[in-house]
PDB file of C-alpha atoms in Angstrom:
ATOM      1  CA  UNK H   1     103.921 138.982-253.963  1.00 53.00           C
ATOM      2  CA  UNK H   2     105.882 141.767-252.695  1.00 57.00           C
ATOM      3  CA  UNK H   3     103.548 142.468-249.737  1.00 52.00           C
ATOM      4  CA  UNK H   4     104.208 139.071-248.494  1.00 44.00           C
ATOM      5  CA  UNK H   5     107.922 139.274-248.749  1.00 52.00           C
ATOM      6  CA  UNK H   6     107.835 142.556-246.767  1.00 45.00           C
ATOM      7  CA  UNK H   7     105.785 140.792-244.089  1.00 44.00           C
ATOM      8  CA  UNK H   8     108.030 137.917-243.965  1.00 44.00           C
ATOM      9  CA  UNK H   9     111.266 140.051-243.827  1.00 45.00           C
ATOM     10  CA  UNK H  10     109.790 142.090-241.049  1.00 47.00           C
ATOM     11  CA  UNK H  11     108.828 139.268-239.234  1.00 40.00           C
ATOM     12  CA  UNK H  12     112.277 137.843-239.375  1.00 41.00           C
ATOM     13  CA  UNK H  13     113.838 141.075-238.219  1.00 43.00           C
ATOM     14  CA  UNK H  14     111.361 141.369-235.288  1.00 43.00           C
ATOM     15  CA  UNK H  15     112.113 137.746-234.101  1.00 39.00           C
ATOM     16  CA  UNK H  16     115.881 138.624-234.647  1.00 45.00           C
ATOM     17  CA  UNK H  17     115.654 141.419-232.553  1.00 45.00           C
ATOM     18  CA  UNK H  18     113.727 139.887-229.768  1.00 49.00           C
ATOM     19  CA  UNK H  19     116.005 136.933-229.987  1.00 53.00           C
ATOM     20  CA  UNK H  20     119.112 139.019-228.894  1.00 69.00           C
ATOM     21  CA  UNK H  21     117.280 139.759-225.610  1.00 88.00           C
ATOM     22  CA  UNK H  22     116.632 136.026-224.505  1.00 94.00           C
ATOM     23  CA  UNK H  23     119.400 134.484-222.340  1.00 96.00           C
ATOM     24  CA  UNK H  24     119.136 131.320-220.520  1.00 98.00           C
ATOM     25  CA  UNK H  25     121.627 129.648-218.063  1.00 98.00           C
ATOM     26  CA  UNK H  26     122.612 127.918-214.788  1.00 98.00           C
ATOM     27  CA  UNK H  27     123.953 128.732-211.605  1.00 98.00           C
ATOM     28  CA  UNK H  28     126.028 126.846-209.111  1.00 98.00           C
ATOM     29  CA  UNK H  29     126.976 127.852-205.616  1.00 98.00           C
ATOM     30  CA  UNK H  30     125.773 127.559-202.192  1.00 98.00           C
ATOM     31  CA  UNK H  31     123.414 128.847-199.547  1.00 98.00           C
ATOM     32  CA  UNK H  32     123.926 130.351-196.018  1.00 98.00           C
ATOM     33  CA  UNK H  33     121.497 130.853-193.308  1.00 97.00           C
ATOM     34  CA  UNK H  34     120.932 133.620-190.995  1.00 96.00           C
ATOM     35  CA  UNK H  35     118.426 133.337-187.799  1.00 93.00           C
ATOM     36  CA  UNK H  36     118.161 132.239-184.464  1.00 90.00           C
ATOM     37  CA  UNK H  37     120.948 129.711-184.501  1.00 92.00           C
ATOM     38  CA  UNK H  38     123.415 131.473-186.525  1.00 92.00           C
ATOM     39  CA  UNK H  39     123.059 135.419-186.098  1.00 90.00           C
ATOM     40  CA  UNK H  40     125.542 136.280-188.692  1.00 92.00           C
ATOM     41  CA  UNK H  41     126.758 134.376-192.113  1.00 94.00           C
ATOM     42  CA  UNK H  42     129.139 131.769-191.266  1.00 95.00           C
ATOM     43  CA  UNK H  43     131.077 130.315-194.099  1.00 95.00           C
ATOM     44  CA  UNK H  44     131.490 127.140-191.876  1.00 95.00           C
ATOM     45  CA  UNK H  45     127.914 126.546-192.506  1.00 96.00           C
ATOM     46  CA  UNK H  46     127.916 126.718-196.317  1.00 96.00           C
ATOM     47  CA  UNK H  47     126.062 124.173-198.199  1.00 97.00           C
ATOM     48  CA  UNK H  48     125.739 123.366-201.934  1.00 98.00           C
ATOM     49  CA  UNK H  49     122.996 124.655-204.319  1.00 98.00           C
ATOM     50  CA  UNK H  50     121.929 125.293-207.777  1.00 98.00           C
ATOM     51  CA  UNK H  51     119.863 126.739-210.273  1.00 98.00           C
ATOM     52  CA  UNK H  52     118.313 127.639-213.645  1.00 98.00           C
ATOM     53  CA  UNK H  53     117.294 130.870-215.037  1.00 98.00           C
ATOM     54  CA  UNK H  54     115.577 132.745-218.165  1.00 98.00           C
ATOM     55  CA  UNK H  55     116.547 136.215-218.485  1.00 97.00           C
ATOM     56  CA  UNK H  56     114.911 138.788-220.888  1.00 96.00           C
ATOM     57  CA  UNK H  57     117.300 141.634-221.548  1.00 92.00           C
ATOM     58  CA  UNK H  58     114.497 144.397-222.381  1.00 93.00           C
ATOM     59  CA  UNK H  59     116.942 147.515-222.644  1.00 90.00           C
ATOM     60  CA  UNK H  60     120.681 147.790-222.351  1.00 87.00           C
ATOM     61  CA  UNK H  61     120.167 148.783-218.769  1.00 91.00           C
ATOM     62  CA  UNK H  62     117.142 146.743-217.424  1.00 94.00           C
ATOM     63  CA  UNK H  63     116.409 143.009-217.337  1.00 96.00           C
ATOM     64  CA  UNK H  64     113.810 140.686-216.266  1.00 98.00           C
ATOM     65  CA  UNK H  65     114.604 137.366-214.815  1.00 98.00           C
ATOM     66  CA  UNK H  66     112.730 134.098-213.656  1.00 98.00           C
ATOM     67  CA  UNK H  67     114.850 131.321-211.811  1.00 98.00           C
ATOM     68  CA  UNK H  68     114.643 128.186-209.838  1.00 98.00           C
ATOM     69  CA  UNK H  69     117.113 126.898-207.181  1.00 98.00           C
ATOM     70  CA  UNK H  70     117.456 123.903-205.193  1.00 98.00           C
ATOM     71  CA  UNK H  71     119.921 123.696-202.174  1.00 98.00           C
ATOM     72  CA  UNK H  72     119.998 123.401-198.205  1.00 97.00           C
ATOM     73  CA  UNK H  73     121.148 125.456-195.206  1.00 98.00           C
ATOM     74  CA  UNK H  74     122.247 124.384-191.763  1.00 97.00           C
ATOM     75  CA  UNK H  75     123.035 125.785-188.414  1.00 95.00           C
ATOM     76  CA  UNK H  76     124.780 124.786-185.079  1.00 95.00           C
ATOM     77  CA  UNK H  77     124.924 126.665-181.619  1.00 93.00           C
ATOM     78  CA  UNK H  78     128.331 124.578-180.993  1.00 93.00           C
ATOM     79  CA  UNK H  79     129.642 127.263-183.306  1.00 93.00           C
ATOM     80  CA  UNK H  80     128.547 130.250-181.333  1.00 91.00           C
ATOM     81  CA  UNK H  81     130.418 131.988-178.516  1.00 90.00           C
ATOM     82  CA  UNK H  82     127.024 132.710-176.813  1.00 89.00           C
ATOM     83  CA  UNK H  83     126.450 130.927-173.355  1.00 90.00           C
ATOM     84  CA  UNK H  84     122.732 130.714-174.128  1.00 86.00           C
ATOM     85  CA  UNK H  85     123.321 129.004-177.632  1.00 88.00           C
ATOM     86  CA  UNK H  86     126.017 126.814-176.184  1.00 88.00           C
ATOM     87  CA  UNK H  87     123.515 125.586-173.300  1.00 88.00           C
ATOM     88  CA  UNK H  88     120.569 125.174-176.004  1.00 87.00           C
ATOM     89  CA  UNK H  89     123.023 123.258-178.189  1.00 90.00           C
ATOM     90  CA  UNK H  90     120.475 123.144-181.083  1.00 90.00           C
ATOM     91  CA  UNK H  91     121.347 122.082-184.678  1.00 92.00           C
ATOM     92  CA  UNK H  92     119.625 121.536-188.000  1.00 94.00           C
ATOM     93  CA  UNK H  93     119.713 120.969-191.488  1.00 96.00           C
ATOM     94  CA  UNK H  94     116.712 122.172-193.896  1.00 97.00           C
ATOM     95  CA  UNK H  95     116.377 121.692-197.577  1.00 98.00           C
ATOM     96  CA  UNK H  96     115.395 124.874-199.664  1.00 98.00           C
ATOM     97  CA  UNK H  97     113.541 124.986-203.158  1.00 98.00           C
ATOM     98  CA  UNK H  98     112.767 128.356-204.588  1.00 98.00           C
ATOM     99  CA  UNK H  99     111.033 130.261-207.602  1.00 98.00           C
ATOM    100  CA  UNK H 100     111.935 134.109-207.838  1.00 98.00           C
ATOM    101  CA  UNK H 101     111.320 136.511-210.211  1.00 98.00           C
ATOM    102  CA  UNK H 102     113.425 139.984-210.080  1.00 98.00           C
ATOM    103  CA  UNK H 103     114.283 143.027-212.251  1.00 98.00           C
ATOM    104  CA  UNK H 104     117.891 143.855-212.636  1.00 97.00           C
ATOM    105  CA  UNK H 105     119.719 147.007-213.438  1.00 97.00           C
ATOM    106  CA  UNK H 106     122.932 147.198-215.390  1.00 95.00           C
ATOM    107  CA  UNK H 107     125.465 149.972-214.592  1.00 95.00           C
ATOM    108  CA  UNK H 108     127.120 149.422-217.875  1.00 91.00           C
ATOM    109  CA  UNK H 109     125.237 148.964-221.335  1.00 81.00           C
ATOM    110  CA  UNK H 110     125.352 145.673-222.490  1.00 75.00           C
ATOM    111  CA  UNK H 111     125.069 145.712-226.264  1.00 72.00           C
ATOM    112  CA  UNK H 112     124.936 143.296-229.043  1.00 68.00           C
ATOM    113  CA  UNK H 113     127.272 145.114-231.389  1.00 71.00           C
ATOM    114  CA  UNK H 114     130.023 142.824-232.868  1.00 70.00           C
ATOM    115  CA  UNK H 115     133.663 143.198-231.278  1.00 74.00           C
ATOM    116  CA  UNK H 116     132.255 144.715-228.241  1.00 78.00           C
ATOM    117  CA  UNK H 117     133.531 143.086-224.920  1.00 82.00           C
ATOM    118  CA  UNK H 118     130.417 143.138-222.567  1.00 89.00           C
ATOM    119  CA  UNK H 119     130.830 143.413-218.897  1.00 93.00           C
ATOM    120  CA  UNK H 120     128.736 144.799-216.052  1.00 95.00           C
ATOM    121  CA  UNK H 121     128.231 144.937-212.462  1.00 97.00           C
ATOM    122  CA  UNK H 122     124.496 144.804-211.622  1.00 98.00           C
ATOM    123  CA  UNK H 123     121.762 144.817-208.666  1.00 98.00           C
ATOM    124  CA  UNK H 124     118.511 142.955-208.619  1.00 98.00           C
ATOM    125  CA  UNK H 125     115.578 142.908-206.622  1.00 98.00           C
ATOM    126  CA  UNK H 126     112.151 141.009-206.546  1.00 98.00           C
ATOM    127  CA  UNK H 127     109.931 138.620-205.182  1.00 98.00           C
ATOM    128  CA  UNK H 128     109.538 134.792-204.748  1.00 98.00           C
ATOM    129  CA  UNK H 129     108.208 131.758-203.388  1.00 98.00           C
ATOM    130  CA  UNK H 130     110.285 128.842-201.490  1.00 98.00           C
ATOM    131  CA  UNK H 131     109.855 125.839-199.535  1.00 98.00           C
ATOM    132  CA  UNK H 132     111.638 124.671-196.672  1.00 97.00           C
ATOM    133  CA  UNK H 133     111.882 121.391-195.038  1.00 95.00           C
ATOM    134  CA  UNK H 134     113.686 119.957-191.769  1.00 94.00           C
ATOM    135  CA  UNK H 135     113.115 117.244-189.194  1.00 89.00           C
ATOM    136  CA  UNK H 136     110.738 119.593-187.035  1.00 87.00           C
ATOM    137  CA  UNK H 137     108.618 121.446-189.618  1.00 90.00           C
ATOM    138  CA  UNK H 138     107.682 121.699-193.243  1.00 93.00           C
ATOM    139  CA  UNK H 139     106.847 124.974-195.027  1.00 94.00           C
ATOM    140  CA  UNK H 140     105.359 125.420-198.358  1.00 96.00           C
ATOM    141  CA  UNK H 141     104.748 128.501-200.625  1.00 97.00           C
ATOM    142  CA  UNK H 142     106.367 131.251-198.405  1.00 97.00           C
ATOM    143  CA  UNK H 143     107.270 134.462-199.739  1.00 98.00           C
ATOM    144  CA  UNK H 144     110.855 135.415-200.183  1.00 98.00           C
ATOM    145  CA  UNK H 145     112.278 138.948-201.409  1.00 98.00           C
ATOM    146  CA  UNK H 146     115.526 138.578-203.229  1.00 98.00           C
ATOM    147  CA  UNK H 147     118.042 141.749-203.313  1.00 98.00           C
ATOM    148  CA  UNK H 148     121.513 141.346-204.569  1.00 98.00           C
ATOM    149  CA  UNK H 149     124.637 142.151-206.325  1.00 98.00           C
ATOM    150  CA  UNK H 150     126.376 140.688-209.334  1.00 98.00           C
ATOM    151  CA  UNK H 151     128.855 140.789-212.029  1.00 97.00           C
ATOM    152  CA  UNK H 152     128.705 139.345-215.586  1.00 96.00           C
ATOM    153  CA  UNK H 153     131.238 139.061-218.493  1.00 96.00           C
ATOM    154  CA  UNK H 154     130.640 138.257-222.061  1.00 93.00           C
ATOM    155  CA  UNK H 155     134.106 135.996-222.314  1.00 93.00           C
ATOM    156  CA  UNK H 156     133.180 134.491-225.569  1.00 91.00           C
ATOM    157  CA  UNK H 157     129.899 135.741-227.527  1.00 88.00           C
ATOM    158  CA  UNK H 158     127.207 134.465-226.865  1.00 91.00           C
ATOM    159  CA  UNK H 159     128.501 132.973-223.604  1.00 94.00           C
ATOM    160  CA  UNK H 160     128.737 134.761-220.558  1.00 96.00           C
ATOM    161  CA  UNK H 161     130.212 133.877-216.913  1.00 98.00           C
ATOM    162  CA  UNK H 162     129.151 135.726-213.896  1.00 98.00           C
ATOM    163  CA  UNK H 163     129.302 135.872-209.903  1.00 98.00           C
ATOM    164  CA  UNK H 164     126.128 136.771-207.843  1.00 98.00           C
ATOM    165  CA  UNK H 165     125.540 137.500-204.022  1.00 98.00           C
ATOM    166  CA  UNK H 166     121.849 137.582-203.264  1.00 98.00           C
ATOM    167  CA  UNK H 167     119.988 137.334-199.950  1.00 98.00           C
ATOM    168  CA  UNK H 168     116.445 136.079-199.630  1.00 98.00           C
ATOM    169  CA  UNK H 169     114.728 137.958-196.938  1.00 97.00           C
ATOM    170  CA  UNK H 170     111.502 136.106-195.569  1.00 96.00           C
ATOM    171  CA  UNK H 171     108.794 136.536-192.959  1.00 93.00           C
ATOM    172  CA  UNK H 172     109.095 132.967-191.983  1.00 93.00           C
ATOM    173  CA  UNK H 173     110.565 131.809-188.512  1.00 90.00           C
ATOM    174  CA  UNK H 174     110.892 128.176-188.938  1.00 92.00           C
ATOM    175  CA  UNK H 175     113.797 127.702-191.827  1.00 95.00           C
ATOM    176  CA  UNK H 176     115.895 126.468-188.762  1.00 92.00           C
ATOM    177  CA  UNK H 177     112.858 124.466-187.076  1.00 89.00           C
ATOM    178  CA  UNK H 178     113.250 126.974-184.197  1.00 85.00           C
ATOM    179  CA  UNK H 179     110.088 128.979-183.508  1.00 72.00           C
ATOM    180  CA  UNK H 180     107.791 130.332-180.773  1.00 64.00           C
ATOM    181  CA  UNK H 181     105.604 127.173-181.204  1.00 54.00           C
ATOM    182  CA  UNK H 182     108.215 124.527-181.953  1.00 52.00           C
ATOM    183  CA  UNK H 183     108.468 123.246-178.242  1.00 50.00           C
ATOM    184  CA  UNK H 184     104.937 123.545-177.395  1.00 47.00           C
ATOM    185  CA  UNK H 185     105.396 125.595-174.099  1.00 45.00           C
ATOM    186  CA  UNK H 186     106.741 129.268-173.301  1.00 44.00           C
ATOM    187  CA  UNK H 187     108.336 127.740-170.031  1.00 45.00           C
ATOM    188  CA  UNK H 188     111.108 126.167-172.309  1.00 55.00           C
ATOM    189  CA  UNK H 189     113.132 129.202-172.555  1.00 55.00           C
ATOM    190  CA  UNK H 190     115.984 127.599-174.341  1.00 58.00           C
ATOM    191  CA  UNK H 191     113.741 126.394-177.085  1.00 58.00           C
ATOM    192  CA  UNK H 192     112.201 129.654-177.787  1.00 58.00           C
ATOM    193  CA  UNK H 193     113.213 131.680-181.014  1.00 60.00           C
ATOM    194  CA  UNK H 194     113.478 135.767-181.331  1.00 65.00           C
ATOM    195  CA  UNK H 195     110.169 136.283-182.531  1.00 66.00           C
ATOM    196  CA  UNK H 196     111.201 139.894-183.570  1.00 67.00           C
ATOM    197  CA  UNK H 197     113.584 138.459-186.126  1.00 79.00           C
ATOM    198  CA  UNK H 198     112.488 136.319-189.178  1.00 89.00           C
ATOM    199  CA  UNK H 199     115.067 133.821-190.646  1.00 95.00           C
ATOM    200  CA  UNK H 200     116.613 134.699-194.005  1.00 97.00           C
ATOM    201  CA  UNK H 201     119.225 132.802-196.318  1.00 98.00           C
ATOM    202  CA  UNK H 202     121.653 133.700-198.956  1.00 98.00           C
ATOM    203  CA  UNK H 203     122.718 132.253-202.530  1.00 98.00           C
ATOM    204  CA  UNK H 204     125.839 132.810-203.804  1.00 98.00           C
ATOM    205  CA  UNK H 205     126.774 131.409-207.108  1.00 98.00           C
ATOM    206  CA  UNK H 206     128.893 131.061-210.340  1.00 98.00           C
ATOM    207  CA  UNK H 207     126.559 131.699-213.524  1.00 98.00           C
ATOM    208  CA  UNK H 208     126.933 130.640-216.949  1.00 98.00           C
ATOM    209  CA  UNK H 209     124.637 131.875-219.655  1.00 97.00           C
ATOM    210  CA  UNK H 210     123.710 131.720-223.275  1.00 97.00           C
ATOM    211  CA  UNK H 211     122.245 134.726-225.227  1.00 93.00           C
ATOM    212  CA  UNK H 212     120.484 133.910-228.412  1.00 91.00           C
ATOM    213  CA  UNK H 213     121.877 136.710-230.820  1.00 80.00           C
ATOM    214  CA  UNK H 214     120.456 135.519-234.003  1.00 64.00           C
ATOM    215  CA  UNK H 215     118.105 133.038-235.639  1.00 53.00           C
ATOM    216  CA  UNK H 216     119.586 130.344-237.668  1.00 45.00           C
ATOM    217  CA  UNK H 217     117.225 129.374-240.648  1.00 44.00           C
ATOM    218  CA  UNK H 218     116.789 125.872-241.686  1.00 46.00           C
TER     219      UNK H 218
END
C-alpha cells in the first residue's frame, strides 16, 4: 500500500512538473510579401492573419513550438517607383496557410516561481510547410524557413502576452503568381520574374498564451 502511494505521488509530481512546461496560445496580426512585385516590405500591403500554437518550455531558456497560421499577401506594381514595374502594372492577391515548427531561445529566465514577473525577449528559427494560392497558380506543401524575434510578458499568471516578428524564407517563386514560366514565353520580358530571388513573407502578430502551471485534481 505504501509503495502504491509513493508511485501515485511520484506520478502526480511528474505530471505537475511537465504541466508547467506546456503552453498553448493564439496569435493575431498580419502578413507582408517580399518578391518581384514588392522588393521591400511595404506596410500599405499589410493583410490580416491569425494562428494557433503549442509550445513546450523544455528549460528556462529553450522552448519548442508547433504552430498553424492562415492569412494572405498582396502586391501592386503601381506602388513602385520603378518604371519597369509601372509598365508591367501587375497586381496579385494570394492566400497563405502554414504549419511550422521552431526552436526558441529566451534571453532571460522564464521561471515558475511564485511572485516572479516573467518577461523575456527571444529569437526563434525552424522549418515548415506552406500552401499558396492565387488566380494564376496554386502551390502545396512547399518548404519555408521561419526566422524571427519576439517579446513575451506574463502579465497575470498563467496568462502571457507577446509580440512577434518573423520572416518565412522560401525557395518558391510563385507566391505572387509571377514566375519564369507564368506567361509561357521568354519573349514577354514584362512577364518575367527575377529567378535569382525567391519570394518570402513575414508574419507579425500579437500573441496570447496560457501556461499550465498546475494540475487540478477532481
